[in-house]
mmCIF file of C-alpha atoms in Angstrom:
data_model
loop_
_atom_site.group_PDB
_atom_site.id
_atom_site.type_symbol
_atom_site.label_atom_id
_atom_site.label_comp_id
_atom_site.label_asym_id
_atom_site.label_seq_id
_atom_site.Cartn_x
_atom_site.Cartn_y
_atom_site.Cartn_z
ATOM 1 C CA THR T 1 -19.207 -6.948 0.772
ATOM 2 C CA ALA T 2 -17.080 -9.384 -1.202
ATOM 3 C CA ALA T 3 -16.095 -6.681 -3.713
ATOM 4 C CA ARG T 4 -14.219 -4.766 -1.002
ATOM 5 C CA LEU T 5 -12.190 -7.886 -0.157
ATOM 6 C CA THR T 6 -11.207 -8.686 -3.738
ATOM 7 C CA ASP T 7 -8.762 -7.023 -6.095
ATOM 8 C CA LEU T 8 -10.836 -6.178 -9.163
ATOM 9 C CA SER T 9 -8.157 -6.620 -11.823
ATOM 10 C CA SER T 10 -6.839 -9.989 -10.670
ATOM 11 C CA GLY T 11 -9.761 -11.499 -8.802
ATOM 12 C CA LEU T 12 -7.428 -12.316 -5.889
ATOM 13 C CA GLU T 13 -8.353 -11.397 -2.355
ATOM 14 C CA ASN T 14 -6.779 -8.090 -1.246
ATOM 15 C CA ARG T 15 -4.972 -6.582 1.759
ATOM 16 C CA ARG T 16 -8.234 -5.943 3.603
ATOM 17 C CA ALA T 17 -9.100 -9.645 3.305
ATOM 18 C CA LEU T 18 -5.653 -10.655 4.577
ATOM 19 C CA GLU T 19 -6.006 -8.277 7.536
ATOM 20 C CA ALA T 20 -9.358 -9.845 8.426
ATOM 21 C CA SER T 21 -7.971 -13.377 8.115
ATOM 22 C CA PHE T 22 -4.872 -12.506 10.187
ATOM 23 C CA ARG T 23 -7.088 -11.134 12.975
ATOM 24 C CA ARG T 24 -9.330 -14.243 12.954
ATOM 25 C CA LYS T 25 -6.608 -16.867 12.960
ATOM 26 C CA SER T 26 -4.048 -17.407 15.674
ATOM 27 C CA LYS T 27 -0.565 -18.879 15.573
ATOM 28 C CA LEU T 28 0.216 -17.470 12.138
ATOM 29 C CA ILE T 29 2.842 -15.098 10.784
ATOM 30 C CA VAL T 30 2.593 -12.997 7.632
ATOM 31 C CA GLY T 31 4.636 -13.780 4.551
ATOM 32 C CA ALA T 32 5.018 -11.259 1.754
ATOM 33 C CA VAL T 33 6.796 -11.241 -1.583
ATOM 34 C CA ARG T 34 7.732 -8.310 -3.779
ATOM 35 C CA ILE T 35 8.375 -9.126 -7.422
ATOM 36 C CA SER T 36 11.164 -6.661 -8.123
ATOM 37 C CA ASP T 37 10.749 -6.674 -11.905
ATOM 38 C CA PHE T 38 6.937 -6.643 -11.823
ATOM 39 C CA ASP T 39 6.617 -3.400 -13.824
ATOM 40 C CA GLN T 40 8.644 -4.893 -16.674
ATOM 41 C CA LEU T 41 6.634 -8.101 -16.608
ATOM 42 C CA GLU T 42 3.398 -6.130 -16.525
ATOM 43 C CA ALA T 43 4.493 -4.067 -19.545
ATOM 44 C CA ILE T 44 5.183 -7.248 -21.510
ATOM 45 C CA THR T 45 1.795 -8.733 -20.608
ATOM 46 C CA ALA T 46 -0.191 -5.475 -20.834
ATOM 47 C CA GLU T 47 -1.885 -6.541 -24.063
ATOM 48 C CA ASN T 48 -3.202 -9.687 -22.417
ATOM 49 C CA GLU T 49 -6.185 -10.042 -20.119
ATOM 50 C CA ALA T 50 -5.833 -7.976 -16.949
ATOM 51 C CA GLY T 51 -4.721 -9.958 -13.924
ATOM 52 C CA GLN T 52 -3.076 -12.882 -15.780
ATOM 53 C CA LEU T 53 0.327 -12.035 -14.325
ATOM 54 C CA ASP T 54 -1.090 -11.700 -10.791
ATOM 55 C CA ARG T 55 -2.883 -15.033 -11.059
ATOM 56 C CA ALA T 56 0.216 -16.783 -12.452
ATOM 57 C CA ILE T 57 2.319 -15.507 -9.531
ATOM 58 C CA ALA T 58 -0.413 -16.521 -7.066
ATOM 59 C CA ARG T 59 -0.512 -20.041 -8.553
ATOM 60 C CA ARG T 60 3.248 -20.324 -8.068
ATOM 61 C CA LEU T 61 3.058 -19.073 -4.479
ATOM 62 C CA GLN T 62 0.185 -21.450 -3.714
ATOM 63 C CA ILE T 63 2.675 -24.328 -3.923
ATOM 64 C CA ILE T 64 4.517 -23.053 -0.830
ATOM 65 C CA ALA T 65 1.419 -21.653 0.923
ATOM 66 C CA HIS T 66 -0.448 -24.974 0.698
ATOM 67 C CA ASP T 67 -4.014 -24.385 1.889
ATOM 68 C CA GLU T 68 -3.536 -20.701 2.753
ATOM 69 C CA THR T 69 -4.967 -18.034 0.457
ATOM 70 C CA ILE T 70 -2.664 -15.828 -1.626
ATOM 71 C CA TYR T 71 -3.589 -12.135 -1.407
ATOM 72 C CA ARG T 72 -2.678 -9.296 -3.767
ATOM 73 C CA LEU T 73 -1.532 -6.502 -1.465
ATOM 74 C CA GLU T 74 -0.499 -3.968 -4.107
ATOM 75 C CA SER T 75 1.084 -3.948 -7.547
ATOM 76 C CA GLY T 76 3.731 -6.679 -7.557
ATOM 77 C CA VAL T 77 3.290 -7.495 -3.856
ATOM 78 C CA TYR T 78 1.512 -10.573 -2.514
ATOM 79 C CA GLY T 79 0.938 -11.964 0.958
ATOM 80 C CA TRP T 80 -0.181 -15.109 2.728
ATOM 81 C CA LEU T 81 -0.284 -16.554 6.221
ATOM 82 C CA ILE T 82 2.347 -18.995 7.436
ATOM 83 C CA PRO T 83 1.899 -21.304 10.463
ATOM 84 C CA ASP T 84 4.109 -20.009 13.256
ATOM 85 C CA SER T 85 5.443 -23.554 13.641
ATOM 86 C CA ARG T 86 7.557 -22.738 10.543
ATOM 87 C CA GLU T 87 9.403 -19.906 12.347
ATOM 88 C CA ASP T 88 12.318 -22.199 13.187
ATOM 89 C CA ASP T 89 12.929 -23.156 9.556
ATOM 90 C CA LEU T 90 12.210 -19.914 7.693
ATOM 91 C CA GLU T 91 15.553 -20.101 5.873
ATOM 92 C CA GLU T 92 14.567 -23.420 4.314
ATOM 93 C CA TYR T 93 10.972 -22.280 3.767
ATOM 94 C CA PHE T 94 11.981 -19.166 1.822
ATOM 95 C CA SER T 95 14.748 -21.012 -0.025
ATOM 96 C CA SER T 96 12.058 -23.341 -1.305
ATOM 97 C CA ALA T 97 9.786 -20.409 -2.113
ATOM 98 C CA TYR T 98 12.591 -18.653 -4.002
ATOM 99 C CA SER T 99 13.404 -21.780 -5.992
ATOM 100 C CA LEU T 100 9.798 -21.930 -7.214
ATOM 101 C CA PHE T 101 10.617 -18.895 -9.332
ATOM 102 C CA ASN T 102 13.623 -20.509 -11.041
ATOM 103 C CA ALA T 103 11.205 -21.821 -13.647
ATOM 104 C CA PRO T 104 9.557 -19.158 -15.829
ATOM 105 C CA LEU T 105 5.918 -18.196 -15.428
ATOM 106 C CA ASP T 106 3.678 -19.147 -18.335
ATOM 107 C CA ILE T 107 1.482 -16.174 -19.217
ATOM 108 C CA LEU T 108 -0.705 -17.091 -22.182
ATOM 109 C CA GLY T 109 2.152 -18.931 -23.848
ATOM 110 C CA GLN T 110 4.857 -16.398 -22.955
ATOM 111 C CA GLN T 111 7.665 -17.633 -20.697
ATOM 112 C CA LEU T 112 8.573 -14.896 -18.199
ATOM 113 C CA ARG T 113 10.960 -14.939 -15.257
ATOM 114 C CA ALA T 114 10.077 -13.103 -12.060
ATOM 115 C CA LYS T 115 12.556 -12.067 -9.345
ATOM 116 C CA PRO T 116 11.003 -12.480 -5.877
ATOM 117 C CA SER T 117 12.113 -10.951 -2.571
ATOM 118 C CA PHE T 118 10.359 -12.376 0.474
ATOM 119 C CA GLY T 119 9.620 -10.857 3.860
ATOM 120 C CA VAL T 120 8.048 -12.153 7.033
ATOM 121 C CA SER T 121 6.619 -10.645 10.198
ATOM 122 C CA PRO T 122 4.824 -12.070 13.212
ATOM 123 C CA ASP T 123 3.252 -8.666 13.884
ATOM 124 C CA THR T 124 1.789 -6.846 10.877
ATOM 125 C CA ILE T 125 1.271 -7.075 7.137
ATOM 126 C CA SER T 126 3.059 -3.747 6.695
ATOM 127 C CA ASP T 127 6.126 -5.085 8.519
ATOM 128 C CA ALA T 128 6.206 -8.148 6.250
ATOM 129 C CA VAL T 129 6.007 -5.898 3.177
ATOM 130 C CA LEU T 130 8.776 -3.673 4.575
ATOM 131 C CA ALA T 131 10.897 -6.782 5.149
ATOM 132 C CA SER T 132 10.357 -7.850 1.520
ATOM 133 C CA ASP T 133 11.324 -4.312 0.412
ATOM 134 C CA PHE T 134 14.481 -4.571 2.500
ATOM 135 C CA ALA T 135 15.304 -7.951 0.949
ATOM 136 C CA CYS T 136 14.747 -6.467 -2.510
ATOM 137 C CA ARG T 137 17.021 -3.446 -1.868
ATOM 138 C CA ARG T 138 19.764 -5.657 -0.468
ATOM 139 C CA SER T 139 19.378 -8.392 -3.122
ATOM 140 C CA LEU T 140 18.493 -10.943 -0.452
ATOM 141 C CA ARG T 141 16.125 -13.833 -0.943
ATOM 142 C CA TRP T 142 14.211 -13.001 2.237
ATOM 143 C CA SER T 143 14.288 -10.946 5.383
ATOM 144 C CA SER T 144 12.512 -10.926 8.711
ATOM 145 C CA ALA T 145 10.843 -7.697 9.794
ATOM 146 C CA SER T 146 12.655 -7.571 13.116
ATOM 147 C CA ASN T 147 16.018 -8.397 11.534
ATOM 148 C CA SER T 148 15.585 -6.100 8.562
ATOM 149 C CA MET T 149 14.556 -3.085 10.594
ATOM 150 C CA THR T 150 17.422 -3.524 13.040
ATOM 151 C CA GLU T 151 19.913 -4.090 10.215
ATOM 152 C CA GLU T 152 18.612 -1.093 8.269
ATOM 153 C CA SER T 153 18.850 1.163 11.335
ATOM 154 C CA GLN T 154 22.363 -0.063 12.079
ATOM 155 C CA TYR T 155 23.395 0.462 8.460
ATOM 156 C CA GLN T 156 22.010 4.004 8.385
ATOM 157 C CA GLN T 157 23.729 4.864 11.662
ATOM 158 C CA ALA T 158 27.020 3.433 10.421
ATOM 159 C CA ILE T 159 26.822 5.547 7.237
ATOM 160 C CA LEU T 160 26.059 8.694 9.248
ATOM 161 C CA THR T 161 28.979 7.983 11.594
ATOM 162 C CA GLU T 162 31.329 7.410 8.651
ATOM 163 C CA LEU T 163 30.136 10.656 7.074
ATOM 164 C CA ASP T 164 30.729 12.589 10.314
ATOM 165 C CA ASP T 165 34.210 11.058 10.662
ATOM 166 C CA ALA T 166 35.078 11.910 7.048
ATOM 167 C CA LEU T 167 33.926 15.501 7.502
ATOM 168 C CA GLU T 168 35.926 15.893 10.748
ATOM 169 C CA SER T 169 39.105 14.379 9.281
ATOM 170 C CA GLY T 170 38.860 16.511 6.133
ATOM 171 C CA ALA T 171 38.519 13.462 3.858
ATOM 172 C CA ILE T 172 35.487 15.182 2.378
ATOM 173 C CA SER T 173 34.302 18.757 2.492
ATOM 174 C CA VAL T 174 31.103 20.603 1.922
ATOM 175 C CA VAL T 175 31.097 23.191 -0.848
ATOM 176 C CA TYR T 176 28.276 25.695 -1.311
#
């Protein structure tokens, strides 16, 4: 039913609806954005009608998504489908998307700034969300799922190697 495809608080379509749309359409990649300060923004707007913040963010994202639907994936995380023809200019695409958030959101007369971190994946919604998480942790504007996962793995391995080297050289020691 339609209720299972819609987020009740915001009225936006949800992750299940995005999954169905992604399966039906070909030649698309998944874009995701995590609003890193969403909890703070939500606390400020908590007195207002539920979903106003979600809808304001979706309206802003609609500018870059054009005719594609904006989906609320979870609290502070939104997704949409991007034509795969944009894969060659994702840097420009996400630069434009990021710049949309330079202007504050208008939530019932309150001017609020949101800090977006974008992610993209040709494979799954979860990978796009993970890429946006990676971008958020690294203070990047955007990240690709394949790049972010490789970079994250390389970073973790480098830290472990440095830790092993420091332990072996006596630069650090373990005390119980």
